Coordinates of C-alpha atoms in Angstrom, one line a residue:
M1 CA -56.1 51.0 31.0
K2 CA -55.3 49.1 27.8
S3 CA -57.7 47.5 25.5
F4 CA -57.4 44.7 22.6
R5 CA -59.9 43.8 20.0
K6 CA -59.8 41.2 17.6
E7 CA -62.4 39.3 15.3
L8 CA -62.1 35.5 14.9
W9 CA -63.8 34.0 11.8
F10 CA -65.4 30.6 11.6
D11 CA -66.8 28.7 8.4
I12 CA -68.4 25.6 9.8
P13 CA -69.3 23.2 6.9
S14 CA -72.1 21.5 9.1
R15 CA -75.4 23.0 10.3
R16 CA -74.3 22.4 13.9
A17 CA -71.0 22.2 15.8
F18 CA -69.2 23.0 19.1
I19 CA -65.6 24.2 18.8
N20 CA -63.2 24.6 21.6
I21 CA -61.8 28.1 21.1
T22 CA -59.9 28.3 24.3
P23 CA -56.4 28.2 22.4
E24 CA -57.4 31.1 20.2
I25 CA -58.7 33.2 23.2
E26 CA -55.2 32.4 24.9
H27 CA -53.5 33.5 21.9
C28 CA -55.4 36.8 21.8
L29 CA -54.7 37.3 25.5
K30 CA -50.9 36.9 25.1
G31 CA -51.0 39.4 22.0
S32 CA -52.8 42.0 24.2
R33 CA -50.0 41.9 26.8
I34 CA -52.9 42.5 29.5
K35 CA -51.9 41.0 32.8
E36 CA -55.1 41.8 35.0
G37 CA -58.5 42.6 33.6
L38 CA -61.4 41.0 31.7
V39 CA -61.8 39.0 28.3
L40 CA -65.2 39.5 26.6
V41 CA -65.9 36.8 23.9
N42 CA -69.0 37.5 22.1
A43 CA -70.8 35.8 19.0
M44 CA -71.4 38.2 16.5
H45 CA -74.3 36.4 14.7
I46 CA -77.8 35.6 16.0
T47 CA -77.5 31.9 15.2
A48 CA -74.3 31.2 17.1
S49 CA -73.3 31.1 20.7
V50 CA -70.2 31.3 22.9
F51 CA -70.2 29.5 26.2
I52 CA -68.2 27.9 29.1
N53 CA -68.2 24.3 30.0
D54 CA -66.2 21.1 29.8
D55 CA -64.5 19.8 26.9
E56 CA -66.0 16.4 27.0
S57 CA -67.5 14.6 23.9
G58 CA -70.4 12.9 25.8
L59 CA -71.5 16.3 27.2
H60 CA -71.4 17.7 23.6
Q61 CA -73.5 14.9 22.4
D62 CA -76.0 15.6 25.3
Y63 CA -76.2 19.2 24.4
E64 CA -77.0 18.1 20.8
R65 CA -79.8 16.1 21.8
W66 CA -81.2 18.4 24.5
L67 CA -81.2 21.4 22.1
E68 CA -82.8 19.2 19.4
K69 CA -85.6 18.2 21.8
L70 CA -86.0 21.9 23.0
A71 CA -86.1 23.3 19.4
P72 CA -86.2 20.6 16.7
H73 CA -84.9 21.6 13.1
E74 CA -87.9 19.9 11.6
P75 CA -90.5 20.4 10.7
V76 CA -89.1 23.8 9.4
S77 CA -92.7 24.8 8.9
G78 CA -93.3 24.9 12.7
Y79 CA -91.5 28.2 13.1
M80 CA -93.1 31.4 12.3
H81 CA -89.6 33.0 11.6
N82 CA -89.1 30.4 8.7
R83 CA -92.1 32.1 6.8
T84 CA -89.5 34.6 5.9
G85 CA -88.0 32.1 3.6
E86 CA -85.3 30.9 5.9
D87 CA -85.1 27.5 7.6
N88 CA -83.2 28.5 10.8
G89 CA -86.0 29.3 13.3
D90 CA -84.6 26.7 15.5
A91 CA -81.0 28.0 15.6
H92 CA -82.2 31.3 16.8
L93 CA -83.8 29.5 19.9
K94 CA -80.8 27.2 20.6
R95 CA -78.6 30.4 20.5
Q96 CA -80.9 32.1 23.1
V97 CA -80.5 29.1 25.4
M98 CA -76.8 28.7 25.0
G99 CA -76.0 32.4 25.3
R100 CA -74.4 35.2 23.3
E101 CA -71.1 35.7 25.2
V102 CA -68.9 35.0 28.1
V103 CA -66.7 37.3 30.3
V104 CA -63.5 35.7 31.8
A105 CA -61.3 37.3 34.5
V106 CA -57.5 37.7 33.5
T107 CA -55.1 37.1 36.4
D108 CA -51.4 37.1 36.2
G109 CA -51.5 37.0 32.3
G110 CA -53.7 33.9 32.1
L111 CA -57.6 33.0 31.8
D112 CA -58.7 32.7 35.4
F113 CA -60.9 29.5 35.0
G114 CA -62.4 26.9 37.4
P115 CA -61.8 23.4 37.0
W116 CA -62.3 21.9 33.6
E117 CA -63.7 25.3 32.2
Q118 CA -63.0 26.0 28.4
I119 CA -64.6 28.4 26.1
F120 CA -66.8 27.2 23.2
Y121 CA -68.1 28.5 19.9
G122 CA -71.6 26.9 19.3
E123 CA -72.7 26.9 15.7
F124 CA -76.4 26.3 15.0
D125 CA -76.7 27.3 11.3
G126 CA -73.5 26.9 9.7
R127 CA -72.3 26.7 6.1
R128 CA -71.1 30.2 5.9
K129 CA -68.5 32.6 7.4
K130 CA -69.5 33.9 10.9
R131 CA -67.3 35.9 13.6
I132 CA -66.9 36.3 17.1
L133 CA -65.4 39.4 18.9
V134 CA -62.7 39.1 21.5
K135 CA -62.3 42.3 23.7
I136 CA -59.7 42.4 26.4
I137 CA -59.4 45.3 28.8
G138 CA -57.0 45.8 31.7
E139 CA -53.6 46.7 32.7

């Protein structure tokens, strides 16, 4: 069995964003030369997420509104975590809801997706460099 590891870095200038990272993951898969196996894509920061869904702008706006209802950024005094001097208590909760990682099957050298599936990086407390881990194992 072979393995491949790469870190992808992001520096999102806004507090929140959803970025389609499918092309970057496909590039990693091609570089790995693995034809059959699994790809793990993992957010390496506790205020960021990796998830799979449709690349449709209305859906992303719905996510934004829905997450803000579940865990509004303000008032920042509403979060015990923010008593540490930070203002990102909401970002930790949003990450918990959206998930830490995804695993995708690799079949015949490609990502084995269902219809419309794409991989996204979700940023909930941007304005600094963060990374995701891409780990591919297989033959």
